[in-house]
Structures are given as structure tokens and as C-alpha cells.
CSV table of C-alpha atoms and ligand atoms in Angstrom, one decimal:
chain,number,residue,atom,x,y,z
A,1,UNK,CA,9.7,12.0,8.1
A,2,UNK,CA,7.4,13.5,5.3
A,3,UNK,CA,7.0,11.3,2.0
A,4,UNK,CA,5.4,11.6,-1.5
A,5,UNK,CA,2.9,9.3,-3.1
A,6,UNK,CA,2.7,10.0,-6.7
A,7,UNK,CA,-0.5,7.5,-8.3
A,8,UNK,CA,0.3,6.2,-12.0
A,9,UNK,CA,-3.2,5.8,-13.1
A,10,UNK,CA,-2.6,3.5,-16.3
A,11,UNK,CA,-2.7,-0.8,-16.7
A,12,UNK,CA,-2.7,-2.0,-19.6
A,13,UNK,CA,-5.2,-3.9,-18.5
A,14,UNK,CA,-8.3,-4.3,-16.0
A,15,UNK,CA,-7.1,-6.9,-13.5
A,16,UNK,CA,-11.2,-8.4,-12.1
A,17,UNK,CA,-10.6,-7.9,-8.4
A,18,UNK,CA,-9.2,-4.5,-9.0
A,19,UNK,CA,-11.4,-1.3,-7.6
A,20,UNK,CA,-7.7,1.1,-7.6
A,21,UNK,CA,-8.2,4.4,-9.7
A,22,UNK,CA,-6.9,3.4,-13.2
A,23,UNK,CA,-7.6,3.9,-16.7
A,24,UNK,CA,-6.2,1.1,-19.9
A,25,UNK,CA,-6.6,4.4,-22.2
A,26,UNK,CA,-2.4,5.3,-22.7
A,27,UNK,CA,-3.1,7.7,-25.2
A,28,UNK,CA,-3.4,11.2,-22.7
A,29,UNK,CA,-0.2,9.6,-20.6
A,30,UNK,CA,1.9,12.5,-22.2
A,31,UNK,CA,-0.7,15.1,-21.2
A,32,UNK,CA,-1.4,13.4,-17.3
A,33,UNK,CA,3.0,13.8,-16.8
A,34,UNK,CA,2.7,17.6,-17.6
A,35,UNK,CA,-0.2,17.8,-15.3
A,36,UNK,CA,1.7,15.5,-12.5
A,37,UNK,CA,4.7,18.1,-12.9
A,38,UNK,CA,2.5,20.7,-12.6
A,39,UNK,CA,1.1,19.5,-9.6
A,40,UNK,CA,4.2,19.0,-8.2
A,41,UNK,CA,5.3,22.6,-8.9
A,42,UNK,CA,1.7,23.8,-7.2
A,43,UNK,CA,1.8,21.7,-4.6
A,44,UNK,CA,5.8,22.1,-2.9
A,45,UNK,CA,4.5,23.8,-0.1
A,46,UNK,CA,1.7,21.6,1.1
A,47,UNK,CA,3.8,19.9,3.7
A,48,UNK,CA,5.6,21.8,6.4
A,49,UNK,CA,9.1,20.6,5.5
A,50,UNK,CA,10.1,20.3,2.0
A,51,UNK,CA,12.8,17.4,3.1
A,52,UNK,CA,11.6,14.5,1.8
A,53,UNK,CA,12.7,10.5,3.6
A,54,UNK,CA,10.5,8.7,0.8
A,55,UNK,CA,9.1,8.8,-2.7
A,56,UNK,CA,6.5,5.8,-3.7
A,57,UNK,CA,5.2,5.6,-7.3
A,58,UNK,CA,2.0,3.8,-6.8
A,59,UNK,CA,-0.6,2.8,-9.1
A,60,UNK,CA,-2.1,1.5,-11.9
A,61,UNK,CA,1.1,0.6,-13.1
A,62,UNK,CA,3.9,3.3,-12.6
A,63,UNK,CA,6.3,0.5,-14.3
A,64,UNK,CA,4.8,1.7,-18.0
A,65,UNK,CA,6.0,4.8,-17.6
A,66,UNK,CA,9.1,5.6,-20.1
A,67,UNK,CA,12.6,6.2,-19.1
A,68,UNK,CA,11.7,9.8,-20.3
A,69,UNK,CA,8.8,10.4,-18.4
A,70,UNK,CA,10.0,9.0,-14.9
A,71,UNK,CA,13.6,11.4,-15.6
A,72,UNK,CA,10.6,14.2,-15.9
A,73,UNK,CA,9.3,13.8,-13.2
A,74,UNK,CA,11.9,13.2,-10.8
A,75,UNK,CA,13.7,16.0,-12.1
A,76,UNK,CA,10.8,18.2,-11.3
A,77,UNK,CA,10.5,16.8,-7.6
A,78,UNK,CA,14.6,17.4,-7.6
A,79,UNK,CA,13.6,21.1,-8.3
A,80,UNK,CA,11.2,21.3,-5.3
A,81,UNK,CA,12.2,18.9,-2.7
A,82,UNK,CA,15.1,18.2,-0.6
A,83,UNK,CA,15.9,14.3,-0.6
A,84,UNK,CA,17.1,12.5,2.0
A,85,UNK,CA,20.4,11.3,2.1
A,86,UNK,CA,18.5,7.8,3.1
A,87,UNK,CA,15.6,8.4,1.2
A,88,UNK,CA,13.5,5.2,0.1
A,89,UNK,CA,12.2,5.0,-3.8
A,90,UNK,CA,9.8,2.7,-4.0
A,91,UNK,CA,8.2,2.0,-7.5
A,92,UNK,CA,5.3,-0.9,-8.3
A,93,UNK,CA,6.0,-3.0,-11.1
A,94,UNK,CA,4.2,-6.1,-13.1
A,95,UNK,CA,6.4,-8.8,-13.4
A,96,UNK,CA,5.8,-8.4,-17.2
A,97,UNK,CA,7.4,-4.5,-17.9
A,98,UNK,CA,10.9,-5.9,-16.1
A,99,UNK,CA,13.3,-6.5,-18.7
A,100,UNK,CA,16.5,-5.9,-18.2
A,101,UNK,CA,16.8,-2.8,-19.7
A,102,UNK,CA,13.8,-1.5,-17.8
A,103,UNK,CA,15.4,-2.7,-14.8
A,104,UNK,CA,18.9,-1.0,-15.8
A,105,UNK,CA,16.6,2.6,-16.7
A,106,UNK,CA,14.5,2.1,-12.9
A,107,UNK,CA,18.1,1.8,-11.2
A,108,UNK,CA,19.8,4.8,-13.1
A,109,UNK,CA,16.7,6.6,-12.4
A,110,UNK,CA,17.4,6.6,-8.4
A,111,UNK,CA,14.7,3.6,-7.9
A,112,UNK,CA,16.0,2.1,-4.9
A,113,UNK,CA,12.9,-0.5,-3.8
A,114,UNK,CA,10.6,-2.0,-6.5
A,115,UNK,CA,7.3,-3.4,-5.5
A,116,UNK,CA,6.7,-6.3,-7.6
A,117,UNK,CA,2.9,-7.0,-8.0
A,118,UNK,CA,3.5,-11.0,-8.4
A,119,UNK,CA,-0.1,-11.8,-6.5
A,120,UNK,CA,0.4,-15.8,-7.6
A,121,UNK,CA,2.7,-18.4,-9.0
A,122,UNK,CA,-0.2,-20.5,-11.0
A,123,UNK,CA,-1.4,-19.5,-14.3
A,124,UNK,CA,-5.1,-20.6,-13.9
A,125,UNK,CA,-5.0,-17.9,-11.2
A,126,UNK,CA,-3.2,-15.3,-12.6
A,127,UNK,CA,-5.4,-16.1,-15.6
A,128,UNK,CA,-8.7,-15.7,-13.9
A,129,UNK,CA,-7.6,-12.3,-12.3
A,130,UNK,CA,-6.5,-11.2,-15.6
A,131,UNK,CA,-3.2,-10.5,-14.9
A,132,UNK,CA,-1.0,-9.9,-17.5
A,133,UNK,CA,2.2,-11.9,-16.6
A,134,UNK,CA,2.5,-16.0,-16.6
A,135,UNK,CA,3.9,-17.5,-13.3
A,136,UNK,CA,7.4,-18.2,-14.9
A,137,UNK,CA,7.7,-14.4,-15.4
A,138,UNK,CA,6.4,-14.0,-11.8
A,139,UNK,CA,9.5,-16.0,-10.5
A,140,UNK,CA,11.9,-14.8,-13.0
A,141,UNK,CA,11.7,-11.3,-13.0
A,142,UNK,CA,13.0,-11.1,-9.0
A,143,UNK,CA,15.7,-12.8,-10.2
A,144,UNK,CA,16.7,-10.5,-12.9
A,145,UNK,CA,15.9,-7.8,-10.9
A,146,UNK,CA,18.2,-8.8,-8.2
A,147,UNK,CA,20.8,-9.3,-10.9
A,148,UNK,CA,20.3,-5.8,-12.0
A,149,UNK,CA,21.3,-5.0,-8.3
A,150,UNK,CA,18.3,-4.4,-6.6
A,151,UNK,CA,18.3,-5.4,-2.8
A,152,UNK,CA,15.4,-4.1,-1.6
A,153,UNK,CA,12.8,-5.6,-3.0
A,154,UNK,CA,9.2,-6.0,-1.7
A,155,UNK,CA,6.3,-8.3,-3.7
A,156,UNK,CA,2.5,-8.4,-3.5
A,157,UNK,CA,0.6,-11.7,-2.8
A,158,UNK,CA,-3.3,-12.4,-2.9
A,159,UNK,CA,-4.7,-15.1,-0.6
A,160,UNK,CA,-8.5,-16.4,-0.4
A,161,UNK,CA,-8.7,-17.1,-3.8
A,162,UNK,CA,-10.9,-20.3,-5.0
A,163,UNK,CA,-7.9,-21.6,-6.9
A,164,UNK,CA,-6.0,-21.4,-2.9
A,165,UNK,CA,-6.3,-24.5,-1.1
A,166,UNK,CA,-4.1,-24.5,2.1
A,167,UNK,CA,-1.5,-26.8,0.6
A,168,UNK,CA,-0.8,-24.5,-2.4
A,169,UNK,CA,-0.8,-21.4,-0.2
A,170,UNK,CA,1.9,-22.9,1.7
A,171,UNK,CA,3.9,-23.5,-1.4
A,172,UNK,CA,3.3,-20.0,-2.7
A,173,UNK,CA,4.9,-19.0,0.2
A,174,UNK,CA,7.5,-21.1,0.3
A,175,UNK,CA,8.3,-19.9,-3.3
A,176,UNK,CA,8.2,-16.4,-2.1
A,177,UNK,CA,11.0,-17.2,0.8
A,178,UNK,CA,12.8,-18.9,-1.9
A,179,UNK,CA,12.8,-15.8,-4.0
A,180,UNK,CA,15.0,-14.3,-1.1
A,181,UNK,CA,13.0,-10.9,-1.5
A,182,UNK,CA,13.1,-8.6,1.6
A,183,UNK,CA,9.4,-7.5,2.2
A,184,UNK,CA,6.5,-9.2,1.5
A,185,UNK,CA,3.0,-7.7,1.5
A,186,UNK,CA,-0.1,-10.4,1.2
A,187,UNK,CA,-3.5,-9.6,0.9
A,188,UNK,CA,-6.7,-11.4,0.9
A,189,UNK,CA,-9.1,-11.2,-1.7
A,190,UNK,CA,-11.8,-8.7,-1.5
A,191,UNK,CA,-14.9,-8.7,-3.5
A,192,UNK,CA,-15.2,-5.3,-4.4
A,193,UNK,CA,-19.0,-4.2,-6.1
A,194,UNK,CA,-17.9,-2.2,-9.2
A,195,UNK,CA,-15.4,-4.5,-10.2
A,196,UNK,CA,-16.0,-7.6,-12.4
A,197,UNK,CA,-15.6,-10.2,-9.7
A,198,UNK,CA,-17.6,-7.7,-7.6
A,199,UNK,CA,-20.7,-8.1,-10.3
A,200,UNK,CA,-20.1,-12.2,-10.8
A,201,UNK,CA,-20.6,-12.6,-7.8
A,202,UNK,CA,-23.6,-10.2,-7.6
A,203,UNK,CA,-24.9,-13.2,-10.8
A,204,UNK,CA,-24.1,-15.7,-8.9
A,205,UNK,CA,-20.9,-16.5,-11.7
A,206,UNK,CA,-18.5,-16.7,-8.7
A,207,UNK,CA,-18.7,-17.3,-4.8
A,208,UNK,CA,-17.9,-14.6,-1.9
A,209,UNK,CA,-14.5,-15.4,-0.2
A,210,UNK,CA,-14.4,-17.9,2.2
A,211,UNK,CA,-13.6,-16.5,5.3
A,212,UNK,CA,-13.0,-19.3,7.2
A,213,UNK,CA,-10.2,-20.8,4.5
A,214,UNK,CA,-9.2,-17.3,4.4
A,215,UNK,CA,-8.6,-16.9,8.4
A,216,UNK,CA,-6.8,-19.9,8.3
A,217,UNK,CA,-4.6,-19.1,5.2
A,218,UNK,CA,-4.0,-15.8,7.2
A,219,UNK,CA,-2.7,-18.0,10.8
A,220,UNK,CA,-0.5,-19.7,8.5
A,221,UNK,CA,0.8,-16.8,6.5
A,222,UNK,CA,2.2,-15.2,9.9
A,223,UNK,CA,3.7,-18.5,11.3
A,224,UNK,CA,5.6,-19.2,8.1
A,225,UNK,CA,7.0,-16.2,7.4
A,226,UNK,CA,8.2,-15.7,11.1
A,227,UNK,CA,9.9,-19.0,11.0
A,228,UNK,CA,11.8,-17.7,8.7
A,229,UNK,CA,12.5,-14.5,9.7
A,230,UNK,CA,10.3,-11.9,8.6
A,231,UNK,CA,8.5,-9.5,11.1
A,232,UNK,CA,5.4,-9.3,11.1
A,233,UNK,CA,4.8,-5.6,11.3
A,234,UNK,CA,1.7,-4.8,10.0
A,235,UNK,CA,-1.7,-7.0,9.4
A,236,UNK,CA,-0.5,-7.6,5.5
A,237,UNK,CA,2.9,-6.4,6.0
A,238,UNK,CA,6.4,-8.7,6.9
A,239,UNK,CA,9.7,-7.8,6.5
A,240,UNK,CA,13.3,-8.8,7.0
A,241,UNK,CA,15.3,-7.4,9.5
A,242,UNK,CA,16.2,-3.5,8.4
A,243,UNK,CA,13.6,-3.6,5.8
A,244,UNK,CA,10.2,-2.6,7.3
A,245,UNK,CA,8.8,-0.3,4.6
A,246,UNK,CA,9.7,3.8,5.4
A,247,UNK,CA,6.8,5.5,3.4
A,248,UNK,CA,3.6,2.6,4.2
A,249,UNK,CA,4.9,3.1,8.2
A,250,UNK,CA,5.0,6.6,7.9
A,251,UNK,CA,1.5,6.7,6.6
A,252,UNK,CA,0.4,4.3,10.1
A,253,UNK,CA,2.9,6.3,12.4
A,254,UNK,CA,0.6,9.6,11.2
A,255,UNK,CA,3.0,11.1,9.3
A,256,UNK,CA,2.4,13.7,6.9
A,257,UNK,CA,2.3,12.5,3.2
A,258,UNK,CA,1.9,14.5,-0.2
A,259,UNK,CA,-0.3,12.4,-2.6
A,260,UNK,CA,0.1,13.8,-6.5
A,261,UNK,CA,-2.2,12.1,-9.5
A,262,UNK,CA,-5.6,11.5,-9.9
A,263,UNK,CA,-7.3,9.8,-6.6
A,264,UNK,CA,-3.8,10.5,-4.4
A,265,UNK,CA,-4.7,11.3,-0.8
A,266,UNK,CA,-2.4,13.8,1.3
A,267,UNK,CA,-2.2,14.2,5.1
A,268,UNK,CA,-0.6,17.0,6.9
A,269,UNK,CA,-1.2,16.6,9.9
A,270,UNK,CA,-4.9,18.7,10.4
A,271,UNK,CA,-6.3,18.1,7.0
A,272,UNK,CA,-7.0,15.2,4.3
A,273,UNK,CA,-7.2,16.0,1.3
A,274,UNK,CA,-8.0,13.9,-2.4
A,275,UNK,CA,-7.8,14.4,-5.9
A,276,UNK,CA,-10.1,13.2,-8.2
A,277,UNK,CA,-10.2,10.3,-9.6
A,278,UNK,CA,-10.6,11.0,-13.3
A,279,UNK,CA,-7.9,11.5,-15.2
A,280,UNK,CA,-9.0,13.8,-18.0
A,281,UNK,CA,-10.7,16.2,-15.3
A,282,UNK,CA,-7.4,15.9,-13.4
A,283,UNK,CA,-5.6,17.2,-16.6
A,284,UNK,CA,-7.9,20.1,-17.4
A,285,UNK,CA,-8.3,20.8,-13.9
A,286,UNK,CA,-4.5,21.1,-13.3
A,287,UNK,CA,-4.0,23.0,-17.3
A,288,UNK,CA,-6.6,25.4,-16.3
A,289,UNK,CA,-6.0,26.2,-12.8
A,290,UNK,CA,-9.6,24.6,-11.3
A,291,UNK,CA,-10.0,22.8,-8.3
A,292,UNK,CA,-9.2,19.0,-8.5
A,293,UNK,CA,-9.4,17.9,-4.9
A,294,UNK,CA,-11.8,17.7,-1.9
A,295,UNK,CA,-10.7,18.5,1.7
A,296,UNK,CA,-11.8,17.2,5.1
A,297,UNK,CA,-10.6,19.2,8.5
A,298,UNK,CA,-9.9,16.6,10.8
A,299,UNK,CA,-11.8,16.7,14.5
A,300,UNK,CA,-10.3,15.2,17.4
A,301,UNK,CA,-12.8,12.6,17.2
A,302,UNK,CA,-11.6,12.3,13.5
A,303,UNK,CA,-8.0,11.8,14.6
A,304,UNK,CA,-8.4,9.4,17.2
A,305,UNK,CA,-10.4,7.0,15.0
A,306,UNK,CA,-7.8,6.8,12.3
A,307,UNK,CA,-5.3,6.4,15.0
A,308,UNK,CA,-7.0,4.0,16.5
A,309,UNK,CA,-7.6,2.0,13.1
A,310,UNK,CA,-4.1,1.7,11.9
A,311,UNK,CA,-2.0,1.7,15.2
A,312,UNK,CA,-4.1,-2.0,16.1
A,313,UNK,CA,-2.7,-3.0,12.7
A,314,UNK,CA,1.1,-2.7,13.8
A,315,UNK,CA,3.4,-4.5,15.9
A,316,UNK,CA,3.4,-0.4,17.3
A,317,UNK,CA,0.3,-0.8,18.5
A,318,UNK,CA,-1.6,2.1,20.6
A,319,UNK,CA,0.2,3.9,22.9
A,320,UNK,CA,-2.2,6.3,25.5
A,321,UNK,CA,0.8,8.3,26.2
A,322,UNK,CA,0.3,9.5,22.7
A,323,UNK,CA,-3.2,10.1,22.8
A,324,UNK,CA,-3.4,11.9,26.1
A,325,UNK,CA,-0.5,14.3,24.7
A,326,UNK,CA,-2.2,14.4,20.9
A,327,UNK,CA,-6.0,14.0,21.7
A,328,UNK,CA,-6.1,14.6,26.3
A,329,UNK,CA,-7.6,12.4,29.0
A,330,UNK,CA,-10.9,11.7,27.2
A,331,UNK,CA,-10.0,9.9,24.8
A,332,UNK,CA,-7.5,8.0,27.0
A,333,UNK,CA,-10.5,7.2,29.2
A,334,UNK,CA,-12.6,6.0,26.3
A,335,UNK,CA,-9.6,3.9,24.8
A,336,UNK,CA,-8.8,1.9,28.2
A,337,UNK,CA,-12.5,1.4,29.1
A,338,UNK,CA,-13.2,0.5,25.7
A,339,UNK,CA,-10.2,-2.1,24.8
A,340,UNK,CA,-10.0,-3.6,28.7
A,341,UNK,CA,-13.7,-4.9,27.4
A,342,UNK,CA,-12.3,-7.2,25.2
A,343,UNK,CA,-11.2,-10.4,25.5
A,344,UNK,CA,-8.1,-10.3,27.4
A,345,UNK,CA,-6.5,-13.1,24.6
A,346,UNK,CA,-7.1,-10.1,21.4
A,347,UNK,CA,-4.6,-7.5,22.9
A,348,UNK,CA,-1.1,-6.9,25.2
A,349,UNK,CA,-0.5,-4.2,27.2
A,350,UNK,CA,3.3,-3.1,27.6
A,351,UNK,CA,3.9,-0.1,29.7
A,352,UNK,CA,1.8,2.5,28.0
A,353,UNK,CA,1.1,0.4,24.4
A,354,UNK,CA,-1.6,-1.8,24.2
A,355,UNK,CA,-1.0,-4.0,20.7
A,356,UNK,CA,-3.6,-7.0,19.5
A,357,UNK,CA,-2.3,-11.0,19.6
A,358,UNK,CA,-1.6,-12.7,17.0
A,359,UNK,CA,-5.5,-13.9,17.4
A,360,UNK,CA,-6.8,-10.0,17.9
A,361,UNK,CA,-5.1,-9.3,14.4
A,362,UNK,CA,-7.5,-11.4,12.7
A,363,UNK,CA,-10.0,-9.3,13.9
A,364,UNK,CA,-8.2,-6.3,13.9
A,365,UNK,CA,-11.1,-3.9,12.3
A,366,UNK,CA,-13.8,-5.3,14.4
A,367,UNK,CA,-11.8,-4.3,17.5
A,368,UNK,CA,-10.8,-0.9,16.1
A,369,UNK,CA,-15.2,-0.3,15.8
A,370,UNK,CA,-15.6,-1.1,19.2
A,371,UNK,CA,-13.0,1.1,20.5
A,372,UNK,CA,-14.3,4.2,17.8
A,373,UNK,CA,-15.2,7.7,19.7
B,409,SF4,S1,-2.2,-3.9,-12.5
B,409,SF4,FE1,-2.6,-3.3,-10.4
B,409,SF4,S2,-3.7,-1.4,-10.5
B,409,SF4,FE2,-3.7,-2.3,-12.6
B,409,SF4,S3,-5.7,-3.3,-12.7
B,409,SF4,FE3,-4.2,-4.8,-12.0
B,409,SF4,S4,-4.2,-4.7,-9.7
B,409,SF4,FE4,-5.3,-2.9,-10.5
């Protein structure tokens, strides 16, 4: 089940909670597509297979990309890749590029699941993230979207914000179900340093998050959106029944993944690897045939951390049969003597899976650093 991540690493414009790889200079976007193809064309043999089950165009924003440059680039990945008859297409979007003609050239172009980066339906929050769409275009644009024909569709929310009290956090989400959107992925806000909420809060122009709101924004979240059907299938992950994203499950399942574009990570399977995150040395690099990325062998210890770390964040959970056949009996050892220490209300153990509460989720990392090798 291999899949390619191809980062877009444009926006036109910085969005203050932001720390993603992206750049609001469009002017070398021609120059970065030759350099993605080229990639593309260096890279075909990285993973072991060249069938590919999913494509995501991540970002920045892959949704300013012309009609031209997406047919580019998919025709070079239909050069050097097999698709899957199933395959998933997933491509992130602001609710401000999806006109309907944009929405007509993404479905022509093979798109098949857009990733709507809504975040809010109020403008004084949208305005103090600096996002550049109004909350009427945040609820309209699923709508035309879905009248273009798209029926897998998947939008981002933020949560924690100082503007979220837990009355409007319920109505956001009660505007999301209303939006009859398949997948919803909902994130709390993070204060990240280099970014410009990061250094107002380093003045003291804004406040940290509030955890405590935030935990409780978080208990609702889940109870909500199971009431009305979603699964919960990942900490910041729910989807309808059928819809549970292909590539994001892959990456926690530890499948192999080609990342192309400046900052893309790539797994497969015994090595990481990551580009740089610059996209003018990521276009001379790739023009001149110089190295672009870093690598990282991966130790048992390595392996069973990041296992560890994502599995606890899906409704998959753990399961020791996989680590004794992946990793051996050590590790199993150190798992079981390790989790068994917790409280006995964070996890469930089902034959050989052990998967956190509802209540262990909230704490999901901590837990994952206790049970570390
Ligand atoms: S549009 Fe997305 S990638 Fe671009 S700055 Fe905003 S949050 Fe970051």
C-alpha cells in the first residue's frame, strides 16, 4: 500500500500559527514544477513497488497550482508509477481558490478527495489567523464542491483558540456535520516559536493555549462527532463509515511513503529520509544534480518508538504480535511491563492489541514517553 506525498510549498499568505515549510514568493513556482518532475523522474525507484494506492498534494497550498501545472505533474507520476485502480487523490485546498471552474479542472485532473483547510466559521478568527477566506466562503465552498461532484471530501478544523468558548466549539461542529463532509480532521492550536503567534506570545501580545479549555473542547469533539457517526480513528482524525483516510493511515500503519518537494519526508521501510526545506536550494539542487535531502537509518530502538508513537494514536492501537515478529521479545517485554504500569482507565487490551481510552487519548504522547525504549 505505498503512497506519494508531493509538498506545494506556496500560500499566498503567512497564516500566524503556521510553522509548515512554505514560501508567499510565487514567482520561482514555474521553476519549483520542473524540479518536482524531476524529482519524480529521480526518485521512481525509491520505494520497492512502483504501484501506487494514494497520491496527497500537501502543502502550502497545492490548490494555487494551475490547471497546467497539476496536468504536468500528474502526467509525469503517470509515466513512473502504476495507479491503483482504487487509488485515493487527495489535494488541500483554501476555501478561497474553489470556484467552480477550479473545482471542474481538480475533478478532470483525477482529484478524487479534496482537503478543505476551513479551520473556523467566524471571521474575527479567521481574521486573527490571517487566513485568507471569510466564513461564508468557508461554508460555501463545500457546497459547490459537492455540486461539482466531489464525495469524498475531508476539512481541517483548529480548536483552543481564544476566540473558542465551548458553546461556539459546539456550533462549529455542528456546522461541520451540517456540511455533510465525510472526514473531518481537528486540531488544537499550537504555539509554535518561529511563527508570529509563537513570538506574541514570547511579548506577552497573546496567551499560551489553555489546556484545560482545550482538553475539554477535545472530550467534546469526540462525543459529538460519534453521535453522529464518525469514527474516531485517530487522535485528530474522524471519519464516516468507508472513508477513513488511505494515505494518513498508511503513514501510522508504517507503510512506505515517497515524499517529493522541499521539506517532504519519505519512509521505506529501513530509512527516513528529508528534503530541504528551501525552495530555491531545492531547485538548484535538483537542476544541478546536488544533494537535497538528509537520511536517518532506522535502529530497532528507532522503529519501535515511532511505532509506538503513532499506533497509541489509532483506534489500531499496538499490537505485540507485531512487535515480537518486527522488533522480538525485548521489546515485547519492555512494551507490556511498561504500559501494564499505567493506569488501568488510559488503555484496553484485546487479544494481542492494547489501544488507549477515550481518557488515555488525551494523553496520548505522554503515555507513548513512558513506554519509549
Ligand atoms: S495556508 Fe496552510 S500552509 Fe499556508 S500558511 Fe496557512 S496554514 Fe500554513
Amino acid at each position: 500500500m505505498a503512497g506519494i506525498y508531493l509538498h506545494i510549498p506556496f500560500c499566498k499568505q503567512a497564516c500566524t500559527y503556521c510553522d509548515f515549510h512554505f514560501s508567499t514568493l510565487l514567482k520561482n513556482k514555474p521553476e519549483f514544477i520542473k524540479a518536482l518532475c524531476k524529482e519524480i523522474e529521480v526518485r521512481k525507484d525509491y520505494l520497492e513497488t512502483n504501484s501506487i494506492h494514494s497520491i496527497y498534494f500537501g502543502g502550502g497550498t497545492p490548490s494555487i497550482l494551475s490547471q497546467e501545472e497539476l496536468q504536468s505533474i500528474f502526467d509525469t507520476l503517470k509515466k513512473y508509477f502504476t495507479w491503483d485502480k482504487q487509488i485515493e487523490i487527495t489535494l488541500e485546498c483554501n476555501p478561497d481558490d474553489l470556484s467552480k471552474e477550479k473545482l471542474k479542472e481538480l475533478k478532470e485532473a483525477g482529484v478524487n478527495r479534496l482537503s478543505v483547510g476551513l479551520q473556523s466559521f467566524y471571521d474575527d478568527e479567521l481574521k486573527w489567523m490571517n487566513r485568507a477566506h471569510t466564513a461564508k466562503e468557508s461554508e460555501t465552498c463545500i457546497k459547490a464542491a459537492q455540486e461539482a461532484g466531489f464525495n469524498n471530501i475531508t476539512i481541517d478544523l483548529i480548536y483552543g483558540s481564544k476566540f473558542q468558548t465551548i458553546e461556539s466549539w459546539k456550533q462549529t461542529l455542528q456546522k461541520a456535520i451540517d456540511l455533510n463532509v465525510q472526514h473531518i480532521s481537528s486540531y488544537n492550536l499550537t504555539v509554535e516559536k518561529k511563527t508570529k503567534l509563537g513570538i506574541d506570545v514570547l511579548k506577552g501580545k497573546e496567551k499560551e493555549v489553555d489546556d484545560e479549555k482545550s482538553a475539554e473542547q477535545f472530550l467534546m469533539m469526540i462525543e459529538v462527532l460519534e453521535k453522529n457517526g464518525f469514527i474516531h480513528y485517530e487522535i485528530s482524525n474522524f471519519a464516516k463509515p468507508g472513508y477513513i483516510a488511505v494515505h494518513n493511515s498508511n503513514y501510522w500503519k508504517g507503510e512506505t511513503y515517497l515524499g517529493l518537494g522541499p521539506s517532504a519526508h519519505s519512509f521505506n521501510g529501513k530509512k527516513r529520509q528529508w528534503n530541504v526545506a528551501n525552495n530555491n536550494t531545492y531547485i538548484k539542487a535538483l537542476s544541478e544534480g546536488e544533494t537535497y535531502f538528509e537520511l536517518e537509518n532506522l535502529s530497532p530502538q528507532n522503529r519501535y518508538n515511532e511505532y509506538v508513537l503513532t499506533g497509541l494514536r489509532t483506534i489500531w492501537g499496538c499490537d505485540i504480535a507485531y512487535i515480537q515478529n518486527n522488533l522480538g521479545a525485548e521489546y515485547v517485554k519492555h512494551f507490556v511491563d511498561e504500559i501494564e504500569k499505567q493506569n488501568t482507565s488510559l488503555y484496553e487490551k484485546e487479544n494481542t492489541v492494547y489501544r488507549l481510552t477515550k481518557k488515555g487519548r488525551l494523553l496520548a504522547d505522554k503515555i507513548a514517553m513512558d513506554l519509549f525504549a
